[in-house]
Amino acid sequence: QVQLVESGGGLVQAGDSLRLSCAASGHTFRSYAMGWFRQAPGKEREFVATISAMSMFTQYADSVKGRFTISRDDAKNTAYLQMNSLKLEDTAVYYCAAGVFATDDESFASWGRGTQVTVSS
């Protein structure tokens, strides 16, 4: 397993952009697919985006498609989530995870502690 630490969250206004980072420890980072999930208050955790090893494939939730971009830099052991045109409903704690290329959280064995993103009007 890898240890994951998210950063980059904060308070922004609707329409703004934010980039989340997920720093991973260990030399096996490049072999994992990376995912971003989020959990809003009172709601279940939901899939946001995932990227396969070697950045060959990406997949997004319909709610963020066209606004969010997932990427990774294996040389830096870091995954990113670029979030543009943020909406109020994007407010949530965002978690990064390492595992296999999938959209269900059971497929990801390692999780960070999360970073808060709050979008205000």
JSON list of C-alpha atoms in Angstrom, two decimals:
[
{"chain": "A", "resi": 1, "resn": "GLN", "atom": "CA", "xyz": [0.00, 0.00, 0.00]},
{"chain": "A", "resi": 2, "resn": "VAL", "atom": "CA", "xyz": [0.94, 3.61, -0.39]},
{"chain": "A", "resi": 3, "resn": "GLN", "atom": "CA", "xyz": [0.41, 6.53, 1.94]},
{"chain": "A", "resi": 4, "resn": "LEU", "atom": "CA", "xyz": [-1.50, 9.42, 0.39]},
{"chain": "A", "resi": 5, "resn": "VAL", "atom": "CA", "xyz": [-1.75, 13.06, 1.43]},
{"chain": "A", "resi": 6, "resn": "GLU", "atom": "CA", "xyz": [-4.11, 15.47, -0.28]},
{"chain": "A", "resi": 7, "resn": "SER", "atom": "CA", "xyz": [-3.62, 19.22, -0.46]},
{"chain": "A", "resi": 8, "resn": "GLY", "atom": "CA", "xyz": [-4.94, 22.23, -2.32]},
{"chain": "A", "resi": 9, "resn": "GLY", "atom": "CA", "xyz": [-8.45, 22.46, -0.94]},
{"chain": "A", "resi": 10, "resn": "GLY", "atom": "CA", "xyz": [-9.96, 25.72, 0.18]},
{"chain": "A", "resi": 11, "resn": "LEU", "atom": "CA", "xyz": [-12.78, 28.22, -0.05]},
{"chain": "A", "resi": 12, "resn": "VAL", "atom": "CA", "xyz": [-13.52, 29.55, -3.53]},
{"chain": "A", "resi": 13, "resn": "GLN", "atom": "CA", "xyz": [-16.38, 31.25, -5.32]},
{"chain": "A", "resi": 14, "resn": "ALA", "atom": "CA", "xyz": [-18.62, 29.63, -7.88]},
{"chain": "A", "resi": 15, "resn": "GLY", "atom": "CA", "xyz": [-16.93, 29.71, -11.27]},
{"chain": "A", "resi": 16, "resn": "ASP", "atom": "CA", "xyz": [-13.42, 29.66, -9.84]},
{"chain": "A", "resi": 17, "resn": "SER", "atom": "CA", "xyz": [-10.78, 26.99, -10.33]},
{"chain": "A", "resi": 18, "resn": "LEU", "atom": "CA", "xyz": [-8.81, 24.89, -7.88]},
{"chain": "A", "resi": 19, "resn": "ARG", "atom": "CA", "xyz": [-6.16, 22.22, -8.24]},
{"chain": "A", "resi": 20, "resn": "LEU", "atom": "CA", "xyz": [-5.92, 19.39, -5.76]},
{"chain": "A", "resi": 21, "resn": "SER", "atom": "CA", "xyz": [-2.74, 17.40, -5.29]},
{"chain": "A", "resi": 22, "resn": "CYS", "atom": "CA", "xyz": [-2.24, 13.93, -3.89]},
{"chain": "A", "resi": 23, "resn": "ALA", "atom": "CA", "xyz": [1.30, 13.09, -2.82]},
{"chain": "A", "resi": 24, "resn": "ALA", "atom": "CA", "xyz": [2.12, 9.42, -2.47]},
{"chain": "A", "resi": 25, "resn": "SER", "atom": "CA", "xyz": [4.92, 7.70, -0.63]},
{"chain": "A", "resi": 26, "resn": "GLY", "atom": "CA", "xyz": [6.68, 4.61, -1.89]},
{"chain": "A", "resi": 27, "resn": "HIS", "atom": "CA", "xyz": [8.22, 3.55, -5.16]},
{"chain": "A", "resi": 28, "resn": "THR", "atom": "CA", "xyz": [5.21, 1.63, -6.43]},
{"chain": "A", "resi": 29, "resn": "PHE", "atom": "CA", "xyz": [3.07, 4.69, -7.17]},
{"chain": "A", "resi": 30, "resn": "ARG", "atom": "CA", "xyz": [3.38, 4.29, -10.91]},
{"chain": "A", "resi": 31, "resn": "SER", "atom": "CA", "xyz": [1.82, 0.83, -10.80]},
{"chain": "A", "resi": 32, "resn": "TYR", "atom": "CA", "xyz": [-1.44, 2.02, -9.25]},
{"chain": "A", "resi": 33, "resn": "ALA", "atom": "CA", "xyz": [-4.47, 3.60, -10.78]},
{"chain": "A", "resi": 34, "resn": "MET", "atom": "CA", "xyz": [-5.38, 6.77, -8.90]},
{"chain": "A", "resi": 35, "resn": "GLY", "atom": "CA", "xyz": [-8.84, 7.98, -8.11]},
{"chain": "A", "resi": 36, "resn": "TRP", "atom": "CA", "xyz": [-10.57, 11.01, -6.64]},
{"chain": "A", "resi": 37, "resn": "PHE", "atom": "CA", "xyz": [-13.76, 10.67, -4.64]},
{"chain": "A", "resi": 38, "resn": "ARG", "atom": "CA", "xyz": [-15.76, 13.19, -2.68]},
{"chain": "A", "resi": 39, "resn": "GLN", "atom": "CA", "xyz": [-18.23, 13.25, 0.16]},
{"chain": "A", "resi": 40, "resn": "ALA", "atom": "CA", "xyz": [-20.62, 16.11, 0.77]},
{"chain": "A", "resi": 41, "resn": "PRO", "atom": "CA", "xyz": [-22.27, 16.60, 4.18]},
{"chain": "A", "resi": 42, "resn": "GLY", "atom": "CA", "xyz": [-25.05, 14.08, 4.70]},
{"chain": "A", "resi": 43, "resn": "LYS", "atom": "CA", "xyz": [-24.28, 12.23, 1.48]},
{"chain": "A", "resi": 44, "resn": "GLU", "atom": "CA", "xyz": [-22.51, 9.05, 0.51]},
{"chain": "A", "resi": 45, "resn": "ARG", "atom": "CA", "xyz": [-18.98, 9.18, -0.83]},
{"chain": "A", "resi": 46, "resn": "GLU", "atom": "CA", "xyz": [-19.07, 9.34, -4.62]},
{"chain": "A", "resi": 47, "resn": "PHE", "atom": "CA", "xyz": [-16.69, 8.75, -7.47]},
{"chain": "A", "resi": 48, "resn": "VAL", "atom": "CA", "xyz": [-15.23, 11.80, -9.20]},
{"chain": "A", "resi": 49, "resn": "ALA", "atom": "CA", "xyz": [-12.43, 10.69, -11.52]},
{"chain": "A", "resi": 50, "resn": "THR", "atom": "CA", "xyz": [-9.82, 8.03, -12.05]},
{"chain": "A", "resi": 51, "resn": "ILE", "atom": "CA", "xyz": [-6.66, 7.62, -14.08]},
{"chain": "A", "resi": 52, "resn": "SER", "atom": "CA", "xyz": [-4.95, 4.37, -14.93]},
{"chain": "A", "resi": 53, "resn": "ALA", "atom": "CA", "xyz": [-1.32, 3.50, -14.50]},
{"chain": "A", "resi": 54, "resn": "MET", "atom": "CA", "xyz": [0.82, 5.19, -17.17]},
{"chain": "A", "resi": 55, "resn": "SER", "atom": "CA", "xyz": [-2.06, 7.65, -17.72]},
{"chain": "A", "resi": 56, "resn": "MET", "atom": "CA", "xyz": [-3.48, 5.47, -20.47]},
{"chain": "A", "resi": 57, "resn": "PHE", "atom": "CA", "xyz": [-7.11, 5.84, -19.48]},
{"chain": "A", "resi": 58, "resn": "THR", "atom": "CA", "xyz": [-9.25, 8.30, -17.56]},
{"chain": "A", "resi": 59, "resn": "GLN", "atom": "CA", "xyz": [-12.87, 8.23, -16.48]},
{"chain": "A", "resi": 60, "resn": "TYR", "atom": "CA", "xyz": [-15.08, 10.88, -14.95]},
{"chain": "A", "resi": 61, "resn": "ALA", "atom": "CA", "xyz": [-18.38, 11.16, -13.19]},
{"chain": "A", "resi": 62, "resn": "ASP", "atom": "CA", "xyz": [-21.00, 12.77, -15.41]},
{"chain": "A", "resi": 63, "resn": "SER", "atom": "CA", "xyz": [-21.36, 15.61, -12.92]},
{"chain": "A", "resi": 64, "resn": "VAL", "atom": "CA", "xyz": [-17.76, 16.77, -13.45]},
{"chain": "A", "resi": 65, "resn": "LYS", "atom": "CA", "xyz": [-17.11, 15.76, -17.05]},
{"chain": "A", "resi": 66, "resn": "GLY", "atom": "CA", "xyz": [-15.79, 18.70, -19.04]},
{"chain": "A", "resi": 67, "resn": "ARG", "atom": "CA", "xyz": [-14.95, 20.69, -15.89]},
{"chain": "A", "resi": 68, "resn": "PHE", "atom": "CA", "xyz": [-12.48, 18.49, -13.99]},
{"chain": "A", "resi": 69, "resn": "THR", "atom": "CA", "xyz": [-9.27, 16.93, -15.25]},
{"chain": "A", "resi": 70, "resn": "ILE", "atom": "CA", "xyz": [-7.34, 14.18, -13.51]},
{"chain": "A", "resi": 71, "resn": "SER", "atom": "CA", "xyz": [-3.63, 13.76, -14.18]},
{"chain": "A", "resi": 72, "resn": "ARG", "atom": "CA", "xyz": [-0.54, 12.24, -12.63]},
{"chain": "A", "resi": 73, "resn": "ASP", "atom": "CA", "xyz": [3.19, 12.83, -12.55]},
{"chain": "A", "resi": 74, "resn": "ASP", "atom": "CA", "xyz": [4.89, 9.55, -11.78]},
{"chain": "A", "resi": 75, "resn": "ALA", "atom": "CA", "xyz": [8.28, 11.23, -11.41]},
{"chain": "A", "resi": 76, "resn": "LYS", "atom": "CA", "xyz": [6.83, 13.24, -8.52]},
{"chain": "A", "resi": 77, "resn": "ASN", "atom": "CA", "xyz": [4.62, 10.47, -7.12]},
{"chain": "A", "resi": 78, "resn": "THR", "atom": "CA", "xyz": [1.72, 12.89, -7.34]},
{"chain": "A", "resi": 79, "resn": "ALA", "atom": "CA", "xyz": [-1.79, 12.85, -8.75]},
{"chain": "A", "resi": 80, "resn": "TYR", "atom": "CA", "xyz": [-3.79, 15.97, -9.48]},
{"chain": "A", "resi": 81, "resn": "LEU", "atom": "CA", "xyz": [-7.37, 17.04, -9.91]},
{"chain": "A", "resi": 82, "resn": "GLN", "atom": "CA", "xyz": [-7.83, 20.28, -11.81]},
{"chain": "A", "resi": 83, "resn": "MET", "atom": "CA", "xyz": [-11.28, 21.65, -11.08]},
{"chain": "A", "resi": 84, "resn": "ASN", "atom": "CA", "xyz": [-12.66, 24.44, -13.25]},
{"chain": "A", "resi": 85, "resn": "SER", "atom": "CA", "xyz": [-16.01, 26.20, -13.30]},
{"chain": "A", "resi": 86, "resn": "LEU", "atom": "CA", "xyz": [-16.69, 25.12, -9.75]},
{"chain": "A", "resi": 87, "resn": "LYS", "atom": "CA", "xyz": [-20.30, 24.92, -8.63]},
{"chain": "A", "resi": 88, "resn": "LEU", "atom": "CA", "xyz": [-21.91, 25.08, -5.22]},
{"chain": "A", "resi": 89, "resn": "GLU", "atom": "CA", "xyz": [-22.66, 21.36, -5.47]},
{"chain": "A", "resi": 90, "resn": "ASP", "atom": "CA", "xyz": [-18.94, 20.61, -5.75]},
{"chain": "A", "resi": 91, "resn": "THR", "atom": "CA", "xyz": [-18.58, 21.43, -2.08]},
{"chain": "A", "resi": 92, "resn": "ALA", "atom": "CA", "xyz": [-17.28, 18.31, -0.34]},
{"chain": "A", "resi": 93, "resn": "VAL", "atom": "CA", "xyz": [-14.31, 16.63, 1.24]},
{"chain": "A", "resi": 94, "resn": "TYR", "atom": "CA", "xyz": [-12.18, 15.29, -1.59]},
{"chain": "A", "resi": 95, "resn": "TYR", "atom": "CA", "xyz": [-10.24, 12.07, -1.15]},
{"chain": "A", "resi": 96, "resn": "CYS", "atom": "CA", "xyz": [-7.58, 10.55, -3.33]},
{"chain": "A", "resi": 97, "resn": "ALA", "atom": "CA", "xyz": [-7.13, 6.81, -3.49]},
{"chain": "A", "resi": 98, "resn": "ALA", "atom": "CA", "xyz": [-4.78, 4.25, -5.03]},
{"chain": "A", "resi": 99, "resn": "GLY", "atom": "CA", "xyz": [-5.88, 0.94, -6.46]},
{"chain": "A", "resi": 100, "resn": "VAL", "atom": "CA", "xyz": [-7.09, -0.52, -9.71]},
{"chain": "A", "resi": 101, "resn": "PHE", "atom": "CA", "xyz": [-8.75, 1.34, -12.55]},
{"chain": "A", "resi": 102, "resn": "ALA", "atom": "CA", "xyz": [-12.38, 1.42, -11.51]},
{"chain": "A", "resi": 103, "resn": "THR", "atom": "CA", "xyz": [-15.13, 3.74, -10.31]},
{"chain": "A", "resi": 104, "resn": "ASP", "atom": "CA", "xyz": [-16.17, 1.92, -7.12]},
{"chain": "A", "resi": 105, "resn": "ASP", "atom": "CA", "xyz": [-14.38, 2.72, -3.90]},
{"chain": "A", "resi": 106, "resn": "GLU", "atom": "CA", "xyz": [-13.94, -0.96, -3.03]},
{"chain": "A", "resi": 107, "resn": "SER", "atom": "CA", "xyz": [-11.36, -1.16, -5.83]},
{"chain": "A", "resi": 108, "resn": "PHE", "atom": "CA", "xyz": [-9.08, 1.30, -4.05]},
{"chain": "A", "resi": 109, "resn": "ALA", "atom": "CA", "xyz": [-7.07, -0.04, -1.13]},
{"chain": "A", "resi": 110, "resn": "SER", "atom": "CA", "xyz": [-5.24, 3.10, -0.02]},
{"chain": "A", "resi": 111, "resn": "TRP", "atom": "CA", "xyz": [-6.89, 6.39, 0.90]},
{"chain": "A", "resi": 112, "resn": "GLY", "atom": "CA", "xyz": [-5.83, 9.83, 1.98]},
{"chain": "A", "resi": 113, "resn": "ARG", "atom": "CA", "xyz": [-7.48, 11.76, 4.79]},
{"chain": "A", "resi": 114, "resn": "GLY", "atom": "CA", "xyz": [-9.16, 14.21, 2.49]},
{"chain": "A", "resi": 115, "resn": "THR", "atom": "CA", "xyz": [-9.11, 17.93, 1.77]},
{"chain": "A", "resi": 116, "resn": "GLN", "atom": "CA", "xyz": [-12.08, 20.26, 2.11]},
{"chain": "A", "resi": 117, "resn": "VAL", "atom": "CA", "xyz": [-13.34, 22.15, -0.92]},
{"chain": "A", "resi": 118, "resn": "THR", "atom": "CA", "xyz": [-16.01, 24.76, -0.28]},
{"chain": "A", "resi": 119, "resn": "VAL", "atom": "CA", "xyz": [-17.64, 26.67, -3.10]},
{"chain": "A", "resi": 120, "resn": "SER", "atom": "CA", "xyz": [-19.58, 29.79, -2.17]},
{"chain": "A", "resi": 121, "resn": "SER", "atom": "CA", "xyz": [-21.95, 31.92, -4.22]}
]
